[in-house]
XYZ file of C-alpha atoms in Angstrom:
583
model
C 25.613 4.575 -5.225
C 25.720 2.319 -8.042
C 28.748 1.082 -9.737
C 28.943 0.801 -13.017
C 28.392 -3.163 -14.666
C 24.649 -4.280 -15.759
C 21.630 -3.269 -13.567
C 19.210 -6.531 -12.459
C 16.053 -5.855 -12.215
C 14.649 -7.945 -9.148
C 11.119 -8.721 -10.006
C 8.072 -8.610 -12.555
C 5.613 -6.760 -10.690
C 6.140 -3.284 -13.192
C 6.074 -5.883 -15.683
C 2.082 -7.163 -15.601
C 0.550 -9.641 -17.769
C 0.733 -9.882 -21.024
C -2.458 -9.619 -22.923
C -1.556 -12.611 -25.051
C -0.968 -14.990 -21.858
C -4.150 -14.352 -20.308
C -7.077 -16.952 -21.067
C -10.250 -15.451 -21.544
C -13.885 -16.892 -20.978
C -15.932 -14.723 -22.997
C -19.456 -15.311 -21.475
C -23.019 -13.925 -22.842
C -26.366 -15.857 -21.334
C -30.230 -15.779 -21.689
C -32.514 -15.050 -19.113
C -36.413 -14.630 -18.236
C -35.355 -10.828 -18.038
C -33.650 -8.188 -16.271
C -33.944 -8.418 -12.559
C -31.352 -10.795 -11.578
C -33.548 -10.355 -8.427
C -36.650 -11.793 -9.927
C -35.856 -13.910 -12.522
C -33.798 -16.188 -14.082
C -31.227 -17.976 -16.079
C -32.451 -19.614 -19.837
C -29.134 -20.017 -21.308
C -25.440 -19.570 -21.159
C -22.577 -19.972 -23.762
C -19.345 -19.606 -23.561
C -16.028 -19.579 -25.447
C -12.619 -20.066 -23.630
C -9.229 -18.235 -25.772
C -6.173 -17.298 -25.230
C -3.384 -16.291 -27.509
C -7.082 -15.974 -29.413
C -6.783 -19.134 -29.855
C -9.845 -20.827 -28.603
C -9.346 -23.124 -26.614
C -12.722 -24.378 -26.218
C -16.657 -24.151 -25.616
C -19.822 -24.413 -22.811
C -22.909 -24.088 -24.046
C -26.339 -25.752 -22.586
C -29.935 -24.089 -22.088
C -31.377 -24.120 -18.558
C -34.756 -24.713 -16.998
C -35.705 -21.721 -15.387
C -38.454 -23.561 -12.720
C -40.534 -20.574 -14.092
C -42.620 -19.727 -17.314
C -40.677 -17.802 -19.613
C -42.671 -14.878 -20.853
C -43.613 -14.667 -24.140
C -41.548 -11.402 -24.673
C -38.159 -13.256 -24.368
C -40.009 -16.190 -26.511
C -39.685 -14.336 -29.331
C -36.525 -11.958 -28.251
C -34.639 -15.553 -27.825
C -36.180 -18.059 -29.636
C -36.024 -19.444 -26.712
C -39.064 -21.664 -25.564
C -41.100 -23.396 -22.691
C -40.716 -26.977 -24.797
C -37.213 -26.622 -24.812
C -36.154 -26.291 -21.734
C -38.770 -28.525 -19.430
C -36.133 -31.280 -20.043
C -32.455 -28.725 -19.831
C -30.983 -29.416 -15.734
C -31.093 -26.898 -13.808
C -29.366 -23.855 -12.710
C -27.751 -26.207 -9.428
C -26.563 -28.275 -12.380
C -25.240 -26.450 -14.278
C -23.438 -23.273 -12.639
C -20.730 -25.664 -10.895
C -19.399 -27.207 -14.550
C -19.330 -23.645 -15.434
C -17.491 -22.417 -12.571
C -15.130 -25.788 -12.722
C -14.809 -23.814 -17.093
C -14.047 -20.928 -15.777
C -11.776 -21.569 -12.456
C -8.849 -19.215 -13.525
C -9.798 -17.595 -16.400
C -10.979 -13.228 -17.074
C -14.102 -13.333 -17.708
C -15.409 -11.448 -20.793
C -18.905 -10.296 -21.146
C -20.411 -7.293 -23.204
C -22.890 -5.048 -20.604
C -20.820 -6.893 -17.675
C -22.735 -6.042 -15.227
C -25.999 -7.618 -16.259
C -24.615 -11.122 -17.050
C -21.520 -10.623 -13.718
C -25.121 -9.637 -11.758
C -27.610 -13.855 -12.674
C -23.651 -15.722 -11.966
C -23.412 -13.818 -8.650
C -26.606 -14.351 -8.473
C -27.403 -17.913 -8.729
C -23.958 -18.075 -6.878
C -25.636 -16.964 -3.539
C -28.711 -18.975 -4.167
C -26.629 -22.056 -4.661
C -24.978 -20.322 -0.687
C -21.751 -20.892 -2.929
C -19.061 -18.250 -2.793
C -18.699 -16.402 -5.729
C -14.826 -16.639 -7.100
C -14.639 -12.594 -7.497
C -12.704 -13.052 -11.541
C -11.581 -9.863 -12.531
C -14.342 -9.018 -16.017
C -13.737 -6.937 -18.998
C -16.953 -5.135 -20.109
C -16.621 -5.435 -23.850
C -19.565 -2.821 -24.407
C -17.513 0.632 -21.109
C -13.679 -0.688 -23.333
C -16.174 -0.114 -26.920
C -17.333 3.314 -25.636
C -13.277 4.495 -24.884
C -12.491 3.364 -27.473
C -14.136 3.967 -30.601
C -15.624 7.216 -31.373
C -19.611 8.409 -32.296
C -18.125 8.464 -36.108
C -17.448 6.204 -36.637
C -20.483 3.347 -34.219
C -23.202 5.312 -33.666
C -23.785 2.576 -29.845
C -21.853 0.182 -28.961
C -24.631 -2.546 -29.292
C -23.041 -6.451 -29.663
C -24.672 -6.810 -33.437
C -23.293 -2.901 -34.388
C -19.589 -3.668 -32.493
C -19.579 -6.877 -35.526
C -20.930 -5.015 -38.156
C -18.236 -3.102 -37.971
C -15.028 -5.865 -36.475
C -17.138 -8.193 -39.067
C -17.202 -10.887 -36.683
C -17.468 -14.602 -38.219
C -20.906 -15.208 -36.480
C -23.042 -13.213 -36.449
C -25.786 -12.384 -32.846
C -28.882 -13.500 -32.738
C -29.758 -12.689 -28.869
C -29.113 -16.799 -28.947
C -25.975 -17.522 -25.784
C -23.200 -19.498 -27.536
C -23.558 -17.786 -31.011
C -23.571 -13.864 -29.356
C -20.610 -15.115 -27.144
C -18.748 -16.196 -30.333
C -19.371 -12.732 -31.696
C -17.516 -11.105 -28.571
C -14.947 -13.265 -28.979
C -14.506 -11.504 -32.268
C -15.136 -8.137 -30.619
C -13.029 -8.492 -28.020
C -9.655 -9.256 -30.332
C -10.643 -6.555 -33.002
C -10.917 -4.087 -29.564
C -7.610 -5.397 -28.248
C -6.095 -3.971 -31.453
C -7.734 -0.601 -31.370
C -6.718 -0.736 -27.302
C -2.781 -1.628 -28.277
C -2.434 1.862 -30.134
C -2.383 3.377 -27.054
C -0.287 1.380 -24.563
C -2.403 -0.864 -23.367
C -0.549 -4.230 -23.387
C -1.592 -6.027 -20.474
C -4.541 -7.382 -18.519
C -3.116 -4.949 -15.562
C -3.442 -2.213 -18.097
C -6.742 -3.534 -20.080
C -9.371 -3.254 -16.630
C -7.778 0.183 -15.134
C -8.690 1.645 -18.951
C -10.973 4.980 -18.350
C -10.652 6.759 -21.485
C -8.212 7.695 -24.313
C -5.598 9.491 -23.702
C -5.347 12.738 -23.025
C -3.738 15.032 -26.382
C -0.722 16.436 -24.088
C -0.581 12.350 -23.392
C -0.422 11.408 -27.217
C 1.784 14.957 -28.096
C 4.788 14.374 -25.348
C 4.994 10.275 -25.867
C 8.067 11.084 -27.234
C 9.929 11.426 -23.531
C 9.870 7.747 -22.785
C 11.711 7.182 -25.441
C 15.839 7.157 -24.656
C 14.269 5.722 -21.052
C 16.145 2.803 -20.415
C 14.409 -1.202 -19.900
C 16.236 -0.984 -15.719
C 15.315 -0.386 -13.511
C 16.041 2.966 -11.568
C 13.858 6.571 -10.402
C 12.268 8.701 -12.740
C 11.859 12.568 -12.737
C 9.342 14.548 -14.765
C 10.990 18.100 -15.319
C 9.336 21.531 -15.982
C 11.403 23.854 -18.860
C 12.758 24.966 -16.042
C 14.679 21.785 -14.746
C 11.920 22.058 -11.615
C 10.553 18.471 -10.664
C 7.484 17.964 -10.949
C 6.662 14.491 -9.931
C 9.466 11.678 -7.976
C 8.711 7.335 -9.141
C 10.596 4.152 -8.998
C 9.739 0.872 -11.152
C 11.174 -2.220 -11.481
C 11.524 -1.476 -15.222
C 11.682 2.570 -16.135
C 10.409 2.387 -19.326
C 7.961 0.335 -18.787
C 6.722 2.026 -16.338
C 7.079 5.991 -17.537
C 5.752 5.042 -20.514
C 2.204 4.047 -18.731
C 1.891 7.900 -17.770
C 1.394 8.847 -21.860
C -1.466 5.758 -21.991
C -5.204 5.766 -21.587
C -4.438 3.485 -18.168
C -3.075 7.277 -16.694
C -6.474 8.716 -15.385
C -5.429 10.141 -12.053
C -6.254 13.978 -12.767
C -3.346 15.199 -11.316
C -0.699 12.880 -12.657
C -2.580 13.923 -16.151
C -1.864 17.909 -15.034
C 1.618 17.027 -14.591
C 2.324 15.522 -17.895
C 1.064 19.101 -19.518
C 3.589 20.777 -17.729
C 6.365 17.837 -18.227
C 9.416 18.693 -20.908
C 11.267 16.397 -20.040
C 12.245 12.818 -18.151
C 14.569 12.153 -16.129
C 16.577 9.216 -15.266
C 19.084 7.898 -12.917
C 19.845 3.644 -13.319
C 19.912 1.883 -9.687
C 21.912 -1.601 -8.807
C 18.343 -2.569 -6.968
C 14.699 -2.065 -6.401
C 16.274 -0.982 -2.630
C 18.341 1.571 -4.270
C 16.046 3.050 -6.538
C 13.485 3.093 -3.235
C 15.662 5.246 -1.329
C 17.096 7.853 -3.801
C 12.583 8.324 -4.588
C 12.865 9.505 -1.108
C 16.132 11.664 -0.657
C 14.930 13.272 -4.041
C 11.422 13.539 -2.597
C 12.245 15.608 0.886
C 14.861 17.114 -0.960
C 12.925 18.681 -3.315
C 9.473 18.249 -2.824
C 7.675 18.334 -5.486
C 4.069 19.593 -6.059
C 3.163 16.097 -7.798
C 4.020 14.135 -5.008
C 1.752 13.348 -2.652
C 3.608 11.363 -0.034
C 6.992 11.609 1.984
C 7.372 15.529 0.836
C 7.661 16.432 4.660
C 10.385 13.964 6.679
C 11.083 16.913 8.969
C 8.177 17.296 10.733
C 7.857 13.677 12.090
C 8.132 14.331 16.147
C 9.916 12.837 19.118
C 8.865 12.753 22.735
C 12.119 13.912 24.785
C 12.658 12.949 28.045
C 14.607 16.013 29.184
C 18.323 16.324 30.634
C 17.797 18.904 33.814
C 17.152 18.264 37.442
C 13.694 17.726 37.470
C 13.270 16.027 33.960
C 9.856 16.683 32.120
C 8.570 14.191 28.725
C 8.022 17.189 26.202
C 7.497 16.544 22.042
C 10.370 18.306 19.669
C 10.487 18.233 16.156
C 14.525 17.945 16.432
C 17.093 15.685 17.576
C 19.959 16.752 19.556
C 22.936 15.746 20.817
C 22.531 16.446 23.950
C 22.291 13.854 27.036
C 18.728 13.497 26.913
C 16.419 10.255 26.172
C 14.146 10.568 22.806
C 11.554 8.101 21.671
C 10.286 8.661 17.876
C 9.322 9.453 15.518
C 6.134 10.072 15.549
C 4.125 9.709 12.447
C 2.470 12.920 14.491
C 1.851 15.059 17.122
C -1.274 13.762 18.247
C 0.642 10.284 18.682
C 2.808 11.764 20.459
C 0.428 12.832 22.965
C -1.093 9.715 23.636
C 2.682 8.331 23.831
C 3.718 10.849 26.935
C 0.147 10.154 28.359
C 0.582 6.524 28.428
C 3.984 7.344 30.662
C 2.082 9.449 33.116
C -0.056 7.220 34.038
C 3.170 4.821 34.880
C 5.579 7.336 35.761
C 4.217 10.740 37.852
C 6.268 12.718 35.656
C 5.579 16.802 36.512
C 3.630 17.901 33.710
C 4.315 21.298 33.906
C 6.175 22.640 31.335
C 7.805 25.391 33.500
C 11.945 25.268 34.176
C 12.976 24.041 37.532
C 16.137 24.677 39.126
C 16.755 24.570 42.804
C 17.115 27.435 43.500
C 13.753 28.558 41.629
C 12.338 26.180 44.215
C 13.975 28.223 47.004
C 13.256 31.112 46.269
C 9.705 30.215 45.951
C 9.110 31.481 42.531
C 8.142 28.168 40.763
C 4.129 27.665 40.044
C 2.401 24.808 41.750
C -0.972 22.169 39.932
C -3.397 20.436 40.840
C -1.752 17.292 38.732
C 0.786 17.326 43.249
C -3.242 17.107 45.305
C -4.465 13.754 42.982
C -0.691 12.068 43.313
C -0.368 12.295 39.890
C 2.808 14.085 40.404
C 5.593 14.483 43.681
C 5.269 18.558 43.610
C 9.308 19.182 43.435
C 8.440 22.752 42.295
C 6.962 22.628 46.555
C 9.736 21.141 47.738
C 7.756 18.496 48.684
C 10.341 16.457 46.558
C 14.159 15.558 46.422
C 15.479 15.732 43.938
C 17.032 12.502 44.610
C 13.400 11.017 44.831
C 12.817 12.284 41.840
C 15.355 11.396 39.842
C 14.276 7.295 40.745
C 11.150 8.493 39.025
C 13.040 9.684 36.165
C 14.997 7.011 35.553
C 13.152 4.595 35.518
C 11.424 6.931 32.603
C 14.392 6.814 31.102
C 14.086 3.044 31.697
C 11.466 2.380 29.819
C 12.536 4.960 26.974
C 15.061 2.997 26.155
C 14.051 -0.087 26.114
C 11.953 -1.921 28.782
C 8.354 -1.108 27.660
C 6.808 -3.260 30.975
C 5.706 -0.750 33.429
C 3.292 1.551 30.770
C 2.013 -1.404 29.816
C 1.298 -3.207 33.288
C -0.205 0.199 34.214
C -2.382 0.755 31.074
C -3.713 -3.512 31.606
C -4.210 -2.331 35.160
C -6.709 0.480 34.047
C -8.140 -0.690 31.153
C -9.310 -3.842 32.747
C -10.571 -1.814 36.155
C -12.933 0.662 33.181
C -14.002 -1.687 31.766
C -14.830 -3.781 34.728
C -17.366 -0.301 35.847
C -18.491 -1.028 31.943
C -17.158 2.518 31.155
C -15.473 1.551 27.340
C -14.518 4.322 26.029
C -12.581 5.562 28.984
C -10.991 1.908 28.651
C -10.431 2.832 24.550
C -8.386 6.100 24.969
C -6.161 3.834 27.545
C -6.240 2.212 24.822
C -5.066 3.898 22.176
C -2.505 6.096 24.682
C -1.054 2.280 24.493
C -1.043 1.358 21.489
C 0.798 4.482 20.361
C 3.213 4.479 22.707
C 3.328 0.118 21.976
C 3.774 1.385 18.036
C 6.217 4.446 19.257
C 8.764 2.808 21.274
C 8.836 -0.256 18.716
C 9.727 1.398 15.595
C 12.345 3.875 17.947
C 13.680 0.650 19.323
C 13.955 -0.907 15.466
C 15.843 1.880 14.370
C 17.969 2.895 17.373
C 18.662 -1.035 16.392
C 20.345 -0.158 13.088
C 21.336 3.069 13.461
C 23.952 1.104 15.418
C 24.907 -0.652 13.547
C 28.975 1.026 11.574
C 28.661 -0.635 8.848
C 26.074 -3.501 7.826
C 26.586 -5.713 4.310
C 23.769 -8.130 2.532
C 23.278 -9.756 -0.078
C 20.481 -11.212 -2.006
C 20.228 -13.206 -4.888
C 18.800 -11.305 -8.288
C 16.798 -12.326 -10.646
C 19.629 -13.355 -13.702
C 21.365 -15.711 -10.896
C 24.168 -13.120 -9.532
C 23.538 -11.228 -6.093
C 22.184 -7.814 -5.127
C 24.721 -5.758 -2.768
C 24.114 -3.181 -0.007
C 26.046 -1.202 2.512
C 24.017 0.181 4.951
C 25.900 2.844 8.163
C 24.238 3.827 11.178
C 21.073 3.320 9.164
C 21.433 5.078 5.959
C 21.874 3.341 2.597
C 25.773 4.201 2.026
C 26.383 2.611 -1.642
C 24.338 -0.143 -3.336
C 25.449 -2.798 -6.513
C 25.612 -6.631 -8.020
C 27.549 -9.226 -8.811
C 27.005 -11.148 -11.689
C 26.063 -14.919 -11.742
C 28.909 -17.414 -11.321
C 31.562 -14.561 -10.268
C 32.817 -14.876 -6.782
C 31.163 -11.986 -4.527
C 34.300 -11.428 -2.588
C 35.499 -8.478 -4.320
C 32.603 -6.948 -5.800
C 31.811 -6.860 -1.842
C 36.047 -6.037 -1.177
C 35.076 -2.932 -3.604
C 31.356 -1.975 -2.533
C 32.307 -1.194 0.913
C 35.680 0.732 -0.187
C 33.440 3.003 -2.811
C 30.509 3.705 0.008
C 29.449 6.867 1.196
C 30.524 7.826 4.478
C 28.620 8.056 7.582
C 29.392 9.300 10.592
C 27.087 8.143 13.748
C 24.660 10.578 15.425
C 22.582 11.193 18.401
C 18.634 9.253 17.928
C 17.114 6.287 16.675
C 17.431 8.053 12.492
C 20.589 10.257 13.043
C 21.969 10.229 9.022
C 19.245 9.017 7.511
C 15.355 9.419 7.378
C 13.329 7.149 9.414
C 11.378 6.249 6.007
C 15.077 5.167 4.524
C 15.698 3.304 7.996
C 12.883 1.683 7.091
C 12.946 0.447 3.924
C 16.292 -0.735 4.635
C 14.986 -3.130 7.790
C 12.372 -4.199 4.844
C 14.612 -5.443 2.819
C 16.569 -7.188 4.914
C 13.464 -8.894 6.164
C 12.724 -10.149 2.930
C 13.413 -13.778 1.892
C 16.804 -15.281 0.137
C 19.145 -12.191 2.219
C 22.189 -13.086 3.773
C 24.294 -10.851 6.635
C 28.132 -10.975 4.974
C 28.895 -8.318 7.424
C 28.527 -6.725 10.780
C 30.062 -3.864 12.655
C 28.316 -4.019 15.633
C 25.389 -5.583 17.993
C 22.162 -5.815 15.664
C 19.499 -6.809 18.721
C 16.379 -5.119 19.981
C 15.777 -4.899 24.035
C 14.802 -8.283 25.555
C 11.609 -6.588 27.221
C 10.986 -4.082 24.150
C 8.531 -2.766 22.420
C 8.636 -4.935 20.117
C 7.693 -8.636 22.756
C 4.064 -7.127 23.201
C 3.010 -5.315 20.238
C 1.438 -8.409 18.140
C -0.101 -8.665 21.314
C -1.194 -5.569 21.154
C -2.626 -5.209 17.857
C -4.943 -7.959 19.119
C -5.850 -6.398 22.378
C -6.591 -3.384 20.380
C -9.299 -5.564 17.519
C -10.914 -7.724 20.066
C -11.322 -3.902 22.699
C -13.368 -2.904 18.734
C -15.381 -6.285 19.229
C -16.118 -6.338 22.829
C -17.901 -2.225 23.476
C -19.300 -2.717 20.059
C -21.082 -6.464 21.367
C -21.762 -4.965 24.944
C -23.275 -1.972 23.587
C -25.823 -4.100 22.069
C -24.575 -3.110 18.238
C -24.503 -5.741 15.366
C -20.947 -6.619 14.759
C -18.787 -5.345 12.032
């Protein structure tokens, strides 16, 4: 799909935040005791560092407002006389939060220090800024062995890393010692491939022996966007993934930041990593979906079975009915979907039945069967929910009007279903029958969402050719050719080059795609939705559209936001009226 030429990285999402560029505020507290709820802060010390350079220090005693226990005085050296003239936490906390604003907090035994800071914020009714937090004690447990240090106390680690400041249970001195411990741990973590803040915060334990032994599998992986495939000794795909920077992503599987049990098991089986360099992130996402669907790798959990999608079908027969099927055929039937499960399709079908009195029996009904009296009857005819054509009470022409009404609903105008469902929900709510109202709400939501999806996909599938471009990361352009909803080609335009020759070449070499039946005739629904998301992203420009790209004026998209809001509002009203506290 991608022509030869330089690959372009579309985003920085996969690079992470390099540790050298992160601002850390290393904080330490002294308190009157160990309970954040019952005890108070007596001293705050903090050091701001970035790239190994100290940017600032913050240190102050704090008047706890209560007596300092004697054993705390013995431990810290902070006496009652020392804090008499000190500011209260109400004055100190805003200054500290401003000092630490935008930085990552670091503490030794972080739950203790962060717990006191959170409690102080809560006491002042001040929102906790929720920064990222690094616990040096936890990092030390992961990175150091018992042969190196007998425990992970700050004093022990300070001796191990030969810190310039000796911890002494005073806040600023302990914070300075923790800075040196942090930098020592960074060096140790670098040996495990931890280079970014994201890897550091997700770091949980050292790599397994298999991960260390197989790091060489990432050596030949290019630093480009694309798809990677872990394979076993027989060449069978074990796992398929995508990335905007293949080398960084594949290397992460062999570091301590990869903690998923199944993935670690997969690494033990893998013998090679095959990569496919792609011209864009969209091409990589589409290739990933196609490879997963084709090979069904055992360690991939999503997108393995697109064929399990179900459809709602208005059959093409003398007396049409709504049937749930797993395949779209090139017949005269009308299809709605795909739905993610049979349950959703059944709820959508029930919503249509509430608006249109179609027959709900599954028998094949013909004029001959009716005339010979061989058609079975059901109770729905007696209840007025069906015109009972099986008994001859409804002529083919009369029933055809209902079928045409249903066909109009499925192909674009959802207003009759919405009106019928709203009337029923309002009536049930007035009668305080909230559970039944919720059931009809669920039916309507399933129908609207399924119809909206079908209409979006059908609109894209109806376009014989669509060419679109988006500015690339390096100043050039990403190009994509989409035919009947299928990504037929992807490429790039170099910076400062005239785009049209590249467009013409890409169109000429794009995959030939024939039209087909249904909303997703030549690509999976997931692939088409990837394409639609890309087309809706900022900066995309349409170069060529061969066909009409639109959704029905009275289609499901016109009420989708309303149904989502109503869905939430109905839940809230039901909980409130039942006398239960709101969530």
